[in-house]
CSV table of N, CA and C in Angstrom, one decimal:
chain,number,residue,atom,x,y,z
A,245,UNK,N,109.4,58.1,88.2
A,245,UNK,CA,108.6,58.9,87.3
A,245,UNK,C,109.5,59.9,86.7
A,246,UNK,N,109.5,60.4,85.5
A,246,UNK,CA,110.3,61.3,84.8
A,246,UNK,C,109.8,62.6,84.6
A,247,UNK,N,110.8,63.3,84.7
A,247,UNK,CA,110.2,65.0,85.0
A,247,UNK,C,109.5,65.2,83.4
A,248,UNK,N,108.2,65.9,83.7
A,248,UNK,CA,107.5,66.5,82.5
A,248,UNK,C,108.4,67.9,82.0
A,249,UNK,N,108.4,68.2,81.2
A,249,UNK,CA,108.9,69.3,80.3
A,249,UNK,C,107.6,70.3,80.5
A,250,UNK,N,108.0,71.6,81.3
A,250,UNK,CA,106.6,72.6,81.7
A,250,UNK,C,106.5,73.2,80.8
A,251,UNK,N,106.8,72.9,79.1
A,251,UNK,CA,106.4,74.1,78.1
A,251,UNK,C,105.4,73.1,77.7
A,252,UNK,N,105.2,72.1,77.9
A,252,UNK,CA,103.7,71.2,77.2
A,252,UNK,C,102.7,71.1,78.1
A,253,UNK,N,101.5,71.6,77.7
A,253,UNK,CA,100.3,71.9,78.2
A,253,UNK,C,99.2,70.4,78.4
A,254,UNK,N,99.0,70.3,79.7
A,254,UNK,CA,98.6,69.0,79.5
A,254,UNK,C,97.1,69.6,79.3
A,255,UNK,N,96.3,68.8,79.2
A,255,UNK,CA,95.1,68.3,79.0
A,255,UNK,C,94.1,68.9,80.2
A,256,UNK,N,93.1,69.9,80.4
A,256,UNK,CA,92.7,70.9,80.9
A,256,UNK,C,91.4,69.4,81.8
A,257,UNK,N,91.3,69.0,83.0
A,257,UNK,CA,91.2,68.1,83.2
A,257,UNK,C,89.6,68.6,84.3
A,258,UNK,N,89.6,70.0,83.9
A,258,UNK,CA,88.2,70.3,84.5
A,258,UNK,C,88.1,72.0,83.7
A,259,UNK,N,86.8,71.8,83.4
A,259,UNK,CA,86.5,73.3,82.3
A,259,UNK,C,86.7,74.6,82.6
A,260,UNK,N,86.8,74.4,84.3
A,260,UNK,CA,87.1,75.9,84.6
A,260,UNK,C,88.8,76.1,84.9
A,261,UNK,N,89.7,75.1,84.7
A,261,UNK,CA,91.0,75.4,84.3
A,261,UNK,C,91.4,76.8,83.7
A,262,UNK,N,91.0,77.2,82.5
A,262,UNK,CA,91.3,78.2,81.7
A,262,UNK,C,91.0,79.5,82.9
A,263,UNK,N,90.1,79.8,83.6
A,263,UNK,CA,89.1,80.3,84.5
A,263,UNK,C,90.4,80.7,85.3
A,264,UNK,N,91.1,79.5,86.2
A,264,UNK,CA,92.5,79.3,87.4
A,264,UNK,C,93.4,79.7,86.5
A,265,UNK,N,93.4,79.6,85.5
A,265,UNK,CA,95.4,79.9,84.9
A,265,UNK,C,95.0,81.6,84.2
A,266,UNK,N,93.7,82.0,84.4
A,266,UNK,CA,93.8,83.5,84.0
A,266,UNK,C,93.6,84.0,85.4
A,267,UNK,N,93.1,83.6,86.6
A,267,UNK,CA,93.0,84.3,87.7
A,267,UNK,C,94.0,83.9,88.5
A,268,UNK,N,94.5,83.0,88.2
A,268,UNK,CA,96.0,83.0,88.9
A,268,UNK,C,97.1,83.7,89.1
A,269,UNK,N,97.3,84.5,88.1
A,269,UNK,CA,98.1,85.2,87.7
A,269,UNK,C,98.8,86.3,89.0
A,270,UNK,N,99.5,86.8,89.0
A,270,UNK,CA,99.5,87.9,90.2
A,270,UNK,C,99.6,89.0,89.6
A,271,UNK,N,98.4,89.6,90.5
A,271,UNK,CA,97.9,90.8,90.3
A,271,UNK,C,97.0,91.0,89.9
A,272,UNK,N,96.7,89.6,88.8
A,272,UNK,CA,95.2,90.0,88.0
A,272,UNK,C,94.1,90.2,88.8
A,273,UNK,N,93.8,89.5,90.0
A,273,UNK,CA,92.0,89.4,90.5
A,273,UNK,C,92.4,90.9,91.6
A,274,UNK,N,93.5,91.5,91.6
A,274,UNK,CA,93.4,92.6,92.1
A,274,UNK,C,92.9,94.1,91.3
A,275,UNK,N,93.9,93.8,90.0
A,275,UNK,CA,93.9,94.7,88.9
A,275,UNK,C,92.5,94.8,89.2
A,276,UNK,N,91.5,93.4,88.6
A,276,UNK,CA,90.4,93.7,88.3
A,276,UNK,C,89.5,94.2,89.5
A,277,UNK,N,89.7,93.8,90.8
A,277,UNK,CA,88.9,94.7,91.8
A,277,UNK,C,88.9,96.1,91.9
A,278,UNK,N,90.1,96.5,91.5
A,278,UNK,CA,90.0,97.8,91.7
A,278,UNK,C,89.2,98.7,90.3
A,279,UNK,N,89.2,98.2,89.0
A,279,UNK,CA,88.2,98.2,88.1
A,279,UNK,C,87.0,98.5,88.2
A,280,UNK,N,86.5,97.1,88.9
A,280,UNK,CA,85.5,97.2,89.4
A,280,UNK,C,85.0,98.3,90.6
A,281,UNK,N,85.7,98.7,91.5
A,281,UNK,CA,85.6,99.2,92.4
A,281,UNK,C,85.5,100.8,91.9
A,282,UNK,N,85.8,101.3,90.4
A,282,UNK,CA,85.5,102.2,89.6
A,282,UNK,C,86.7,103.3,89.5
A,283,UNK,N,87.8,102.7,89.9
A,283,UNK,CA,89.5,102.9,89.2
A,283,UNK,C,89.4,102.6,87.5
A,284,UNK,N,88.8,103.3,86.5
A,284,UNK,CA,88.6,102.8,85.4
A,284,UNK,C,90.1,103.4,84.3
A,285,UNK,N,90.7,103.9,84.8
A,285,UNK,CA,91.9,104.6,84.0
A,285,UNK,C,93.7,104.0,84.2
A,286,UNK,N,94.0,104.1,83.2
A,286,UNK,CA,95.6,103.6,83.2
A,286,UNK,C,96.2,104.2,84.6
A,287,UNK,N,96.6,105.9,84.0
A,287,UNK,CA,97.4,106.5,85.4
A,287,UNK,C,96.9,106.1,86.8
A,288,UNK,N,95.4,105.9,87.0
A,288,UNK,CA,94.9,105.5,88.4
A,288,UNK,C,95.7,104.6,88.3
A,289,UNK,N,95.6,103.3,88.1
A,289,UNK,CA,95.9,101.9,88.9
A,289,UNK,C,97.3,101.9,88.7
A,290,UNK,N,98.3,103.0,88.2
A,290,UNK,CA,99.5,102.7,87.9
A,290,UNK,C,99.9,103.6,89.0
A,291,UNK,N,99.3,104.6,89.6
A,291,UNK,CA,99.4,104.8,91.0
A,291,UNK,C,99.5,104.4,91.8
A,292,UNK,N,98.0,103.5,91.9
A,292,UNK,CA,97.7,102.8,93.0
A,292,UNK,C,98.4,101.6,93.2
A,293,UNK,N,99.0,101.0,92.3
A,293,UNK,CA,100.1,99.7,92.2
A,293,UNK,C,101.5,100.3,92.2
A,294,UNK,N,101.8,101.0,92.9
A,294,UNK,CA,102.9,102.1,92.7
A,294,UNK,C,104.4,100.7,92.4
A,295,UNK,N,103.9,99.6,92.7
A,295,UNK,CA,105.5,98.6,93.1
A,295,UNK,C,105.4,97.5,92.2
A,296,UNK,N,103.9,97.6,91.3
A,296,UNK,CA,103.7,97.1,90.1
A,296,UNK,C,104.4,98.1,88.7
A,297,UNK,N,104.8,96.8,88.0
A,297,UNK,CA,105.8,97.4,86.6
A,297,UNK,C,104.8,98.2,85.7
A,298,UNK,N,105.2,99.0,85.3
A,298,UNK,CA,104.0,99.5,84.0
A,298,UNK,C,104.1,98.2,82.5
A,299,UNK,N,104.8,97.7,83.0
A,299,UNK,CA,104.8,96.6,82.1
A,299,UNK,C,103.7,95.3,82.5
A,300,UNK,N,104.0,95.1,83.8
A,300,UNK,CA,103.1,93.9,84.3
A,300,UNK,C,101.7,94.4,84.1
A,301,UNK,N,101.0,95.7,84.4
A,301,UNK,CA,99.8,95.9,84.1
A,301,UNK,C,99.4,96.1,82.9
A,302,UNK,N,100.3,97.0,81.9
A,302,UNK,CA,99.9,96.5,80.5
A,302,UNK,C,99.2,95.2,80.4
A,303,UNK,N,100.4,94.3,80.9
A,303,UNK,CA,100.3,92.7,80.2
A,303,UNK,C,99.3,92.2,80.7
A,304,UNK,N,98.7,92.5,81.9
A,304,UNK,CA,97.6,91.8,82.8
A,304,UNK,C,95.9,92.4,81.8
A,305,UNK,N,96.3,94.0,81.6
A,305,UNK,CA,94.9,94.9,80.8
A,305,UNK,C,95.4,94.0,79.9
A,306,UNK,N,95.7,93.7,78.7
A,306,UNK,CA,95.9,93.1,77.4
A,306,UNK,C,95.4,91.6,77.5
A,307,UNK,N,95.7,91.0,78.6
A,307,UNK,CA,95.2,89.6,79.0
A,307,UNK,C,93.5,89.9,79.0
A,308,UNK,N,93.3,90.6,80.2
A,308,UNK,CA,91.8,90.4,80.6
A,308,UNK,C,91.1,90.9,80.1
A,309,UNK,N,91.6,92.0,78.3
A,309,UNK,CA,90.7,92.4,77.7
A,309,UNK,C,90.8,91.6,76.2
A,310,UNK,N,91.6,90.8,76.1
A,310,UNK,CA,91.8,89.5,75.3
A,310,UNK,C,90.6,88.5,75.7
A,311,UNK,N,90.6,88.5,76.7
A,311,UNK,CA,89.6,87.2,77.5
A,311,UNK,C,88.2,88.1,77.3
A,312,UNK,N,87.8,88.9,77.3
A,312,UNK,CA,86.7,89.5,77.4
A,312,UNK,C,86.0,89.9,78.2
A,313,UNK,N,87.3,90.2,79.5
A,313,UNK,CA,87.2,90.4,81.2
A,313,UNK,C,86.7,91.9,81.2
A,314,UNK,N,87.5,92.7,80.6
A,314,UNK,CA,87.2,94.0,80.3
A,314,UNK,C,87.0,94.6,79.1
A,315,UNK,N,87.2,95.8,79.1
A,315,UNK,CA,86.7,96.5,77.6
A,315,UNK,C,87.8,98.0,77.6
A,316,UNK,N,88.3,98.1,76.9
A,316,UNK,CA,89.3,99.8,76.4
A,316,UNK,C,88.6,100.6,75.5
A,317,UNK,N,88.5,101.8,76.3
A,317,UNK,CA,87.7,102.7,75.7
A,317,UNK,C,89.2,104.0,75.1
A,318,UNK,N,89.4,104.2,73.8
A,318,UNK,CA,90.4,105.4,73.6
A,318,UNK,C,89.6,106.5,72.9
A,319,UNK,N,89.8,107.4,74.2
A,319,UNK,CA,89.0,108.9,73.8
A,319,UNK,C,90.7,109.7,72.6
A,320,UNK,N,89.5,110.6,71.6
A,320,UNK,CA,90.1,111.2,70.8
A,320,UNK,C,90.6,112.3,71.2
A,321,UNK,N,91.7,112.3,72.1
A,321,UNK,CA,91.9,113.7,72.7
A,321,UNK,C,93.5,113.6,73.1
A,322,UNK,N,94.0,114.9,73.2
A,322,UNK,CA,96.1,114.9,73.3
A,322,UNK,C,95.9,115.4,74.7
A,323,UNK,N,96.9,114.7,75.3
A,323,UNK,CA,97.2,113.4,75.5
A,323,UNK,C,95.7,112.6,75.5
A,324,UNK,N,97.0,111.6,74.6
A,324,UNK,CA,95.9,110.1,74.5
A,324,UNK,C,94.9,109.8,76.2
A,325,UNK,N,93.6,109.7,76.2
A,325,UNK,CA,93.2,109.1,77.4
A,325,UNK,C,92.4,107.9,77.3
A,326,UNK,N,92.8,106.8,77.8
A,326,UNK,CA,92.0,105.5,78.0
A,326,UNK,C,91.5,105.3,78.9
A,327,UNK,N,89.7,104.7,78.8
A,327,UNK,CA,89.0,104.2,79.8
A,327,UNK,C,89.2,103.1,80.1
A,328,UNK,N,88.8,102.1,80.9
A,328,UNK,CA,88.6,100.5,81.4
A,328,UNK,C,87.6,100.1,82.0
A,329,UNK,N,86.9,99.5,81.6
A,329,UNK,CA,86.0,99.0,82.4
A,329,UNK,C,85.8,97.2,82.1
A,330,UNK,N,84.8,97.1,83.3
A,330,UNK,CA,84.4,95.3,83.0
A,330,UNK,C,83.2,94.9,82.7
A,331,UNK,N,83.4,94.1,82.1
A,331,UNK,CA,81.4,93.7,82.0
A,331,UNK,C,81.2,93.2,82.8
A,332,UNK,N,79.4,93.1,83.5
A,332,UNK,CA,78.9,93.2,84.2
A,332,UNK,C,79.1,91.3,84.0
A,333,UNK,N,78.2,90.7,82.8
A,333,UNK,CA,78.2,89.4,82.5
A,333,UNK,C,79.1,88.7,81.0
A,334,UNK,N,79.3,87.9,80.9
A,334,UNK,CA,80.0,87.3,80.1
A,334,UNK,C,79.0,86.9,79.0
């Protein structure tokens, strides 16, 4: 059998695939518990992940508010402050 090349995406072979390759991620179904659990602010969860990158959480909030996991709220105030929250349903 010959090795597949991992930059080509095969063929999603059950519907909730997309579902596993967004909650697979590490850190994500954490990030979002604590969300949920009503940690709704950047500096919170960048605390509370103190050994998480400020990069990796960006990238994870940008993912799960791309997907429609969450929602960013930016209040008009110096310093900038951002909310987070999740919807309840999809």
């Amino acid at each position: 059998m010959k090795n597949l090349d991992k930059n080509i995406q095969k063929t999603p072979t059950c519907e909730l695939t997309p579902i596993f390759e967004l909650f697979g991620q590490k850190w994500t179904t954490v990030i979002l518990s604590e969300i949920l659990n009503g940690n709704n602010h950047y500096g919170t969860l960048r605390k509370k992940f103190a050994t998480m990158s400020s990069r990796t959480l960006s990238a994870r909030l940008k993912t799960l508010e791309k997907n429609g996991i969450i929602t960013r709220t930016v209040y008009p105030v110096i310093p900038p402050k951002r909310g987070i929250s999740a919807h309840a349903e999809r």
